[in-house]
Amino acid sequence: MRFRVTAAALGAAILLGASAPAYAATDPAGAPSEVRFSTARGDAPKLHPGVYGTTAPTGDTERYAAITRPRGGAVTVAIFGSVDAKITTSDGNTTCSSSSVSLSNSETGYTFVYVDGAQDERQSYQSDDCKSATDLILQIKADDSSSSSSSSSTTSGGPLQLAVTVEPRIEHLGSPSPKSEQDEIKAPSKSNGASRALSDQLFAPTSLTPGSYRVDLVPGQLAVARVRVGWGQRLAASVDAPRNGSNFAPAESLELNITAFSPQWAPVGGGSGSQLLSKDSATEETAGTYTAPVNAANRTLGYGDTGDVGTNSAQWTTVAGWYYLVVQLGASDAGAKVSTTKLPARLNLAVTGSPTPGPSYVGTDGKAVAAPPATELSRGGHNDSGSGSATVLRVAGSALVIALAAGVVALLLRRRA
């Protein structure tokens, strides 16, 4: 599979101040937050936790933005659009970031770069300069590695969308989830679920609670939902299509995909997540995915320590809050034309496991701050009737902020020829 990203204005970046109530999670609306990257590191604009829209560089031009992280903290940047990206020290002399791109097979139009606060299995090596650095630079450059027409608009100065998160240092990380708790799980399919219209906007997903929902899927169009998952819990999701009893048969063969993302927009789903729907067949097929338990210590998991979910996915199932499901129908053969007739389907969501306490974070005063009770960790927006626009996760008085906001992105999944 590959991801192609086009078009897009992103929504508001949200940053809670020191006086914000503990554990707050809200869904404010706002204007898109556009940022102009600079051509000089010394003039780089500051990126706070949130989402941004910008324009991809052209040619060999490098462009820069600045990110500040708390000492020992972590920074992540998810970029939708074809671009080369890395995080460096403020002088640009040392690259600090690692990249985790684990969607499926090969993909374009998505980059995930990060700097962990401590050396662990997720980022096994850090130079001394990077360990101590609190002022960082996000450097982007045109991606010339792909000559396909699907990325030409981005590499020639098209739009980019970025989601930036910052997490403070964690004390008493604890033990990661054991391998025995990372086996495949499935979301039950119930035929009496309510009908819901799913958002077609990546950063304005439909908020759902666990259960089954009758939905319609349009080939070539996103269907995006989100569900809250607490510390110690797991998410399972599946899509049944064509929905049984609908007597619907697609006019062409289609590929059905479902992908799970963490609150940082890191891919975290295990399983293949895809299924072939045969032309002129009304036989229901199911594509499914699932996560590891949400555990901050999962970042220490190494290869061989994870079960069916897979190492890359488990290492990023480390933050409680909104988890995202992106569903897509596409042509089974690259370049083939498909109709835009709605296909009846069913989206199934399950959150398993009892909530547990989260980790302890170190606040700006250097003292450990316990995470809030799991039942209060990420409140609000459970029963949105429309598309939620953002989430902010704040742990007690610490500086943990994970913010995502409303916008429009077209994310098309296609099989590489």
Coordinates of C-alpha atoms in Angstrom, one line a residue:
M1 CA 0.0 0.0 0.0
R2 CA 1.0 3.6 -0.3
F3 CA -0.4 6.8 1.1
R4 CA -1.1 9.8 -1.1
V5 CA -1.9 13.1 0.5
T6 CA -3.4 16.0 -1.3
A7 CA -5.2 19.2 -0.5
A8 CA -5.5 20.7 2.8
A9 CA -6.1 23.4 5.3
L10 CA -5.4 22.3 8.9
G11 CA -7.3 23.3 12.0
A12 CA -6.3 25.3 15.1
A13 CA -3.3 24.5 17.2
I14 CA -4.3 24.3 20.9
L15 CA -2.0 24.7 23.8
L16 CA -3.3 24.7 27.4
G17 CA -1.7 27.3 29.8
A18 CA -0.5 26.6 33.3
S19 CA -3.8 27.7 34.7
A20 CA -5.8 25.1 32.8
P21 CA -7.7 22.6 34.8
A22 CA -6.0 19.3 35.4
Y23 CA -7.0 16.4 33.1
A24 CA -9.0 18.6 30.8
A25 CA -9.9 17.4 27.3
T26 CA -11.8 19.8 25.1
D27 CA -12.9 20.1 21.5
P28 CA -12.7 23.8 20.6
A29 CA -13.0 25.0 17.0
G30 CA -10.8 27.6 15.4
A31 CA -9.2 28.9 12.3
P32 CA -6.4 26.9 10.5
S33 CA -3.0 27.5 11.9
E34 CA -0.7 28.1 9.0
V35 CA 3.1 28.4 9.5
R36 CA 5.8 29.7 7.1
F37 CA 9.0 27.8 7.6
S38 CA 12.1 29.9 7.3
T39 CA 15.2 29.5 5.1
A40 CA 17.5 30.3 8.1
R41 CA 17.7 28.4 11.3
G42 CA 18.1 31.6 13.3
D43 CA 14.7 32.8 12.1
A44 CA 12.8 29.6 12.5
P45 CA 9.2 30.0 13.7
K46 CA 8.3 28.2 17.0
L47 CA 6.0 25.2 16.7
H48 CA 4.0 24.5 19.8
P49 CA 2.0 21.2 20.3
G50 CA -0.8 21.2 17.7
V51 CA -1.4 20.9 14.0
Y52 CA -0.1 23.1 11.2
G53 CA -0.4 23.6 7.5
T54 CA 2.6 24.8 5.4
T55 CA 4.0 24.5 1.9
A56 CA 6.5 21.9 0.9
P57 CA 10.0 23.2 -0.1
T58 CA 11.1 22.9 -3.8
G59 CA 14.4 21.9 -5.3
D60 CA 17.2 21.7 -2.8
T61 CA 15.9 24.4 -0.5
E62 CA 15.9 23.5 3.2
R63 CA 13.4 25.1 5.5
Y64 CA 13.2 25.2 9.3
A65 CA 11.0 25.5 12.3
A66 CA 11.9 25.4 16.0
I67 CA 10.6 23.1 18.7
T68 CA 11.3 23.4 22.4
R69 CA 11.1 20.2 24.5
P70 CA 11.4 19.9 28.3
R71 CA 14.7 18.4 29.5
G72 CA 14.5 14.7 29.1
G73 CA 11.1 15.0 27.2
A74 CA 10.0 13.6 23.9
V75 CA 9.0 15.3 20.6
T76 CA 7.0 13.8 17.7
V77 CA 6.1 15.2 14.4
A78 CA 3.7 13.4 12.0
I79 CA 3.8 14.9 8.5
F80 CA 1.2 14.1 5.9
G81 CA 2.8 14.9 2.5
S82 CA 5.8 13.7 0.6
V83 CA 8.8 15.4 2.2
D84 CA 12.2 14.6 3.8
A85 CA 12.2 15.6 7.4
K86 CA 14.6 15.4 10.4
I87 CA 15.0 16.9 13.8
T88 CA 18.4 18.4 14.6
T89 CA 20.2 20.4 17.3
S90 CA 19.6 24.2 17.0
D91 CA 22.9 24.6 15.1
G92 CA 22.0 21.9 12.6
N93 CA 25.2 20.0 13.3
T94 CA 23.7 16.9 14.8
T95 CA 20.6 14.9 13.7
C96 CA 18.6 13.8 16.8
S97 CA 15.6 12.2 15.2
S98 CA 14.6 8.7 14.3
S99 CA 11.9 7.8 11.9
S100 CA 9.1 5.3 12.4
V101 CA 7.0 4.6 9.2
S102 CA 5.2 1.3 9.5
L103 CA 2.0 1.5 7.6
S104 CA 2.1 -1.3 5.1
N105 CA 4.6 -2.5 2.6
S106 CA 5.7 0.8 1.0
E107 CA 4.1 4.3 1.1
T108 CA 4.6 7.9 0.1
G109 CA 3.1 11.0 1.6
Y110 CA 3.6 10.2 5.3
T111 CA 6.6 10.8 7.6
F112 CA 6.9 10.3 11.3
V113 CA 10.0 11.6 13.1
Y114 CA 10.7 11.8 16.8
V115 CA 13.2 12.5 19.5
D116 CA 12.8 10.4 22.6
G117 CA 13.6 11.8 26.0
A118 CA 15.7 8.8 27.0
Q119 CA 17.6 6.1 25.3
D120 CA 15.4 3.0 24.9
E121 CA 14.5 0.4 22.3
R122 CA 12.4 2.9 20.4
Q123 CA 15.4 5.1 19.9
S124 CA 18.3 3.0 20.9
Y125 CA 21.1 5.6 20.2
Q126 CA 21.3 9.3 21.0
S127 CA 24.4 11.5 20.9
D128 CA 25.3 13.5 24.0
D129 CA 24.4 16.7 22.2
C130 CA 20.8 15.4 21.6
K131 CA 20.3 14.0 25.1
S132 CA 20.9 17.5 26.6
A133 CA 19.3 19.6 23.8
T134 CA 16.0 21.4 24.7
D135 CA 16.0 23.7 21.6
L136 CA 15.5 21.6 18.5
I137 CA 15.0 22.4 14.8
L138 CA 12.6 20.6 12.4
Q139 CA 14.2 20.6 9.0
I140 CA 12.2 19.7 5.9
K141 CA 13.3 19.3 2.3
A142 CA 11.6 18.3 -0.9
D143 CA 11.3 14.5 -1.3
D144 CA 12.9 13.7 -4.7
S145 CA 13.0 10.0 -4.1
S146 CA 9.7 9.4 -5.9
S147 CA 9.2 10.3 -9.5
S148 CA 5.5 9.1 -9.5
S149 CA 2.9 11.6 -10.5
S150 CA 1.1 11.0 -7.2
S151 CA 3.6 13.0 -5.3
S152 CA 4.6 15.6 -7.9
S153 CA 2.2 18.2 -6.5
T154 CA 3.8 18.0 -3.1
T155 CA 7.4 17.9 -4.2
S156 CA 6.8 21.0 -6.3
G157 CA 5.5 23.1 -3.5
G158 CA 2.2 21.5 -2.6
P159 CA 0.6 21.5 0.9
L160 CA 2.0 19.7 4.0
Q161 CA 0.1 19.0 7.2
L162 CA 2.0 18.5 10.5
A163 CA 0.9 17.2 14.0
V164 CA 3.3 18.1 16.7
T165 CA 3.3 16.6 20.2
V166 CA 5.6 17.2 23.2
E167 CA 5.8 15.0 26.3
P168 CA 7.7 15.7 29.5
R169 CA 10.1 13.3 31.1
I170 CA 8.6 10.2 32.8
E171 CA 9.8 8.8 36.1
H172 CA 9.2 5.2 37.2
L173 CA 8.3 4.0 33.8
G174 CA 7.5 0.5 35.0
S175 CA 7.3 -2.7 33.0
P176 CA 6.1 -2.9 29.4
S177 CA 3.1 -5.0 28.4
P178 CA 4.0 -8.7 28.3
K179 CA 3.9 -10.6 25.1
S180 CA 1.0 -12.6 26.2
E181 CA -1.2 -9.5 26.3
Q182 CA -0.4 -8.5 22.7
D183 CA -2.1 -11.3 20.8
E184 CA -4.8 -10.6 18.3
I185 CA -8.2 -9.4 19.5
K186 CA -11.3 -8.8 17.5
A187 CA -14.2 -6.3 17.7
P188 CA -17.6 -8.1 17.9
S189 CA -19.9 -7.3 15.0
K190 CA -23.5 -6.6 16.0
S191 CA -26.2 -6.2 13.3
N192 CA -28.4 -3.9 15.4
G193 CA -25.9 -1.0 15.5
A194 CA -26.9 2.6 14.9
S195 CA -26.3 4.4 11.6
R196 CA -23.6 7.0 11.6
A197 CA -22.1 9.2 8.9
L198 CA -18.3 9.1 9.2
S199 CA -16.2 12.1 8.6
D200 CA -14.1 12.3 5.4
Q201 CA -11.5 14.6 7.1
L202 CA -8.5 13.2 8.7
F203 CA -8.2 15.8 11.5
A204 CA -12.0 16.2 12.1
P205 CA -12.9 12.5 12.8
T206 CA -16.3 11.3 14.0
S207 CA -16.2 10.6 17.8
L208 CA -17.6 7.2 18.7
T209 CA -17.9 4.9 21.7
P210 CA -17.4 1.1 21.5
G211 CA -20.1 -0.7 19.5
S212 CA -21.2 -1.5 16.0
Y213 CA -22.3 1.2 13.5
R214 CA -23.9 1.0 10.1
V215 CA -21.9 3.2 7.8
D216 CA -21.5 3.9 4.1
L217 CA -18.1 3.9 2.4
V218 CA -17.3 5.7 -0.8
P219 CA -14.4 4.4 -3.0
G220 CA -11.5 6.9 -2.9
Q221 CA -12.8 8.8 0.1
L222 CA -11.7 8.7 3.7
A223 CA -13.9 7.5 6.5
V224 CA -12.4 8.6 9.9
A225 CA -13.4 7.9 13.4
R226 CA -11.9 8.2 16.9
V227 CA -12.5 6.4 20.2
R228 CA -11.0 7.0 23.7
V229 CA -8.6 4.4 25.1
G230 CA -7.3 4.6 28.6
W231 CA -4.1 3.4 30.3
G232 CA -4.0 -0.4 30.3
Q233 CA -6.7 -0.8 27.7
R234 CA -6.7 -2.1 24.1
L235 CA -8.5 -1.1 21.0
A236 CA -9.9 -3.5 18.4
A237 CA -11.6 -2.3 15.2
S238 CA -13.0 -4.0 12.1
V239 CA -15.0 -3.2 9.0
D240 CA -17.6 -5.6 7.5
A241 CA -18.3 -4.9 3.8
P242 CA -20.5 -5.2 1.9
R243 CA -22.7 -5.3 5.0
N244 CA -24.6 -8.6 5.3
G245 CA -28.3 -8.3 4.4
S246 CA -27.6 -5.3 2.1
N247 CA -27.5 -7.5 -1.0
F248 CA -25.0 -5.0 -2.5
A249 CA -22.3 -6.2 -4.9
P250 CA -19.5 -3.8 -6.0
A251 CA -19.2 -3.2 -9.8
E252 CA -15.5 -3.7 -9.6
S253 CA -13.0 -5.4 -7.3
L254 CA -12.1 -3.1 -4.3
E255 CA -9.5 -3.2 -1.6
L256 CA -10.8 -2.4 1.9
N257 CA -8.3 -1.0 4.5
I258 CA -8.4 0.1 8.1
T259 CA -5.5 1.7 9.9
A260 CA -5.2 2.6 13.6
F261 CA -3.3 5.7 14.8
S262 CA -2.2 6.8 18.3
P263 CA -2.9 10.3 19.7
Q264 CA 0.5 11.3 18.2
W265 CA -0.7 10.0 14.8
A266 CA 1.8 7.2 14.9
P267 CA 0.5 3.9 13.2
V268 CA -0.2 1.4 16.0
G269 CA -2.5 -1.3 14.5
G270 CA -1.6 -4.9 14.3
G271 CA -2.9 -7.3 11.7
S272 CA -3.0 -6.9 7.9
G273 CA -5.8 -4.4 8.1
S274 CA -6.9 -5.1 4.5
Q275 CA -9.3 -7.3 2.6
L276 CA -10.3 -7.8 -1.0
L277 CA -13.9 -7.3 -2.1
S278 CA -14.6 -9.2 -5.3
K279 CA -16.4 -7.7 -8.2
D280 CA -20.1 -8.6 -8.4
S281 CA -20.0 -10.4 -5.1
A282 CA -22.2 -9.6 -2.2
T283 CA -20.2 -11.8 0.2
E284 CA -19.3 -9.9 3.4
E285 CA -15.6 -9.6 4.1
T286 CA -13.9 -8.2 7.2
A287 CA -10.8 -6.1 7.6
G288 CA -9.6 -5.7 11.2
T289 CA -6.8 -4.2 13.3
Y290 CA -6.0 -4.0 17.0
T291 CA -3.5 -2.4 19.4
A292 CA -1.3 -3.4 22.3
P293 CA -2.3 -2.3 25.8
V294 CA -1.7 1.4 26.3
N295 CA 1.4 1.5 28.5
A296 CA 4.1 4.3 28.6
A297 CA 6.7 1.6 29.2
N298 CA 6.0 0.0 25.8
R299 CA 8.6 2.2 24.3
T300 CA 11.2 -0.1 25.9
L301 CA 9.9 -3.2 24.0
G302 CA 12.4 -4.8 21.7
Y303 CA 12.1 -7.2 18.8
G304 CA 11.0 -10.6 20.2
D305 CA 9.2 -9.0 23.1
T306 CA 6.0 -8.3 21.2
G307 CA 3.1 -10.5 20.1
D308 CA 0.8 -10.4 17.1
V309 CA 0.6 -6.6 17.2
G310 CA 4.2 -6.1 16.1
T311 CA 7.1 -4.2 17.6
N312 CA 6.8 -0.9 15.8
S313 CA 3.1 -0.6 16.6
A314 CA 3.5 -1.7 20.3
Q315 CA 6.4 0.8 20.9
W316 CA 4.0 3.7 20.1
T317 CA 1.0 2.5 22.1
T318 CA 2.2 4.7 25.0
V319 CA -0.3 7.5 25.4
A320 CA -3.9 7.3 26.6
G321 CA -6.5 9.5 24.9
W322 CA -8.1 9.5 21.4
Y323 CA -7.2 6.7 19.0
Y324 CA -8.0 7.1 15.4
L325 CA -9.3 4.7 12.7
V326 CA -8.9 5.5 9.1
V327 CA -10.9 3.4 6.6
Q328 CA -10.5 3.5 2.9
L329 CA -11.9 1.7 -0.2
G330 CA -9.7 1.8 -3.2
A331 CA -9.2 0.0 -6.5
S332 CA -7.7 -3.4 -6.2
D333 CA -5.4 -2.7 -9.2
A334 CA -3.3 0.5 -9.3
G335 CA -4.7 3.0 -11.8
A336 CA -8.1 1.3 -12.2
K337 CA -11.1 3.5 -12.2
V338 CA -13.8 2.9 -9.6
S339 CA -17.3 4.2 -9.2
T340 CA -18.3 6.5 -6.4
T341 CA -21.4 4.5 -5.4
K342 CA -21.8 4.2 -1.7
L343 CA -21.0 0.8 -0.3
P344 CA -22.9 -0.3 2.8
A345 CA -20.6 -1.4 5.6
R346 CA -20.4 -1.9 9.4
L347 CA -17.7 -0.4 11.6
N348 CA -17.0 -2.3 14.9
L349 CA -15.1 -0.9 17.8
A350 CA -14.1 -2.5 21.1
V351 CA -12.1 -1.2 24.0
T352 CA -11.0 -4.1 26.3
G353 CA -9.3 -4.2 29.7
S354 CA -9.8 -2.4 32.9
P355 CA -8.3 1.1 33.2
T356 CA -5.1 1.3 35.2
P357 CA -3.1 4.3 36.6
G358 CA -0.8 6.0 34.2
P359 CA 2.9 6.9 34.7
S360 CA 4.5 9.6 36.7
Y361 CA 5.7 12.7 34.9
V362 CA 8.2 15.2 36.0
G363 CA 6.9 18.8 36.0
T364 CA 8.7 22.0 35.3
D365 CA 9.8 22.1 38.9
G366 CA 11.6 18.8 38.6
K367 CA 9.2 17.0 40.9
A368 CA 7.3 13.9 39.9
V369 CA 3.6 14.3 39.3
A370 CA 1.3 11.3 39.3
A371 CA -1.0 10.7 36.4
P372 CA -4.8 11.3 37.0
P373 CA -7.1 8.4 37.5
A374 CA -7.7 6.6 34.3
T375 CA -11.4 7.4 34.3
E376 CA -10.6 11.1 34.3
L377 CA -7.6 11.0 32.0
S378 CA -9.3 12.1 28.8
R379 CA -12.8 13.4 29.3
G380 CA -15.3 15.0 27.0
G381 CA -16.7 14.4 23.6
H382 CA -17.7 10.8 24.1
N383 CA -21.1 11.2 22.4
D384 CA -20.4 13.8 19.8
S385 CA -23.2 13.7 17.1
G386 CA -20.9 15.2 14.6
S387 CA -17.2 15.3 13.9
G388 CA -15.0 16.3 16.9
S389 CA -12.3 18.8 16.0
A390 CA -9.5 18.4 18.5
T391 CA -8.2 16.8 21.6
V392 CA -5.9 18.0 24.3
L393 CA -4.5 15.7 26.9
R394 CA -3.0 17.3 30.0
V395 CA -1.7 15.3 33.0
A396 CA -2.1 17.0 36.4
G397 CA 0.1 20.2 36.6
S398 CA 2.8 18.9 34.3
A399 CA 3.5 20.1 30.8
L400 CA 2.1 17.1 28.9
V401 CA 0.1 18.4 26.0
I402 CA -1.0 16.5 23.0
A403 CA -3.1 18.6 20.7
L404 CA -4.7 17.8 17.4
A405 CA -7.3 20.0 15.6
A406 CA -9.8 20.3 12.7
G407 CA -8.9 20.5 9.1
V408 CA -9.2 18.8 5.7
V409 CA -6.8 16.2 4.3
A410 CA -7.5 13.7 1.5
L411 CA -5.6 10.5 2.2
L412 CA -5.9 7.9 -0.6
L413 CA -4.7 4.4 -0.2
R414 CA -3.7 2.5 -3.3
R415 CA -1.9 -0.6 -4.1
R416 CA 1.5 -0.1 -5.7
A417 CA 1.6 -1.5 -9.2

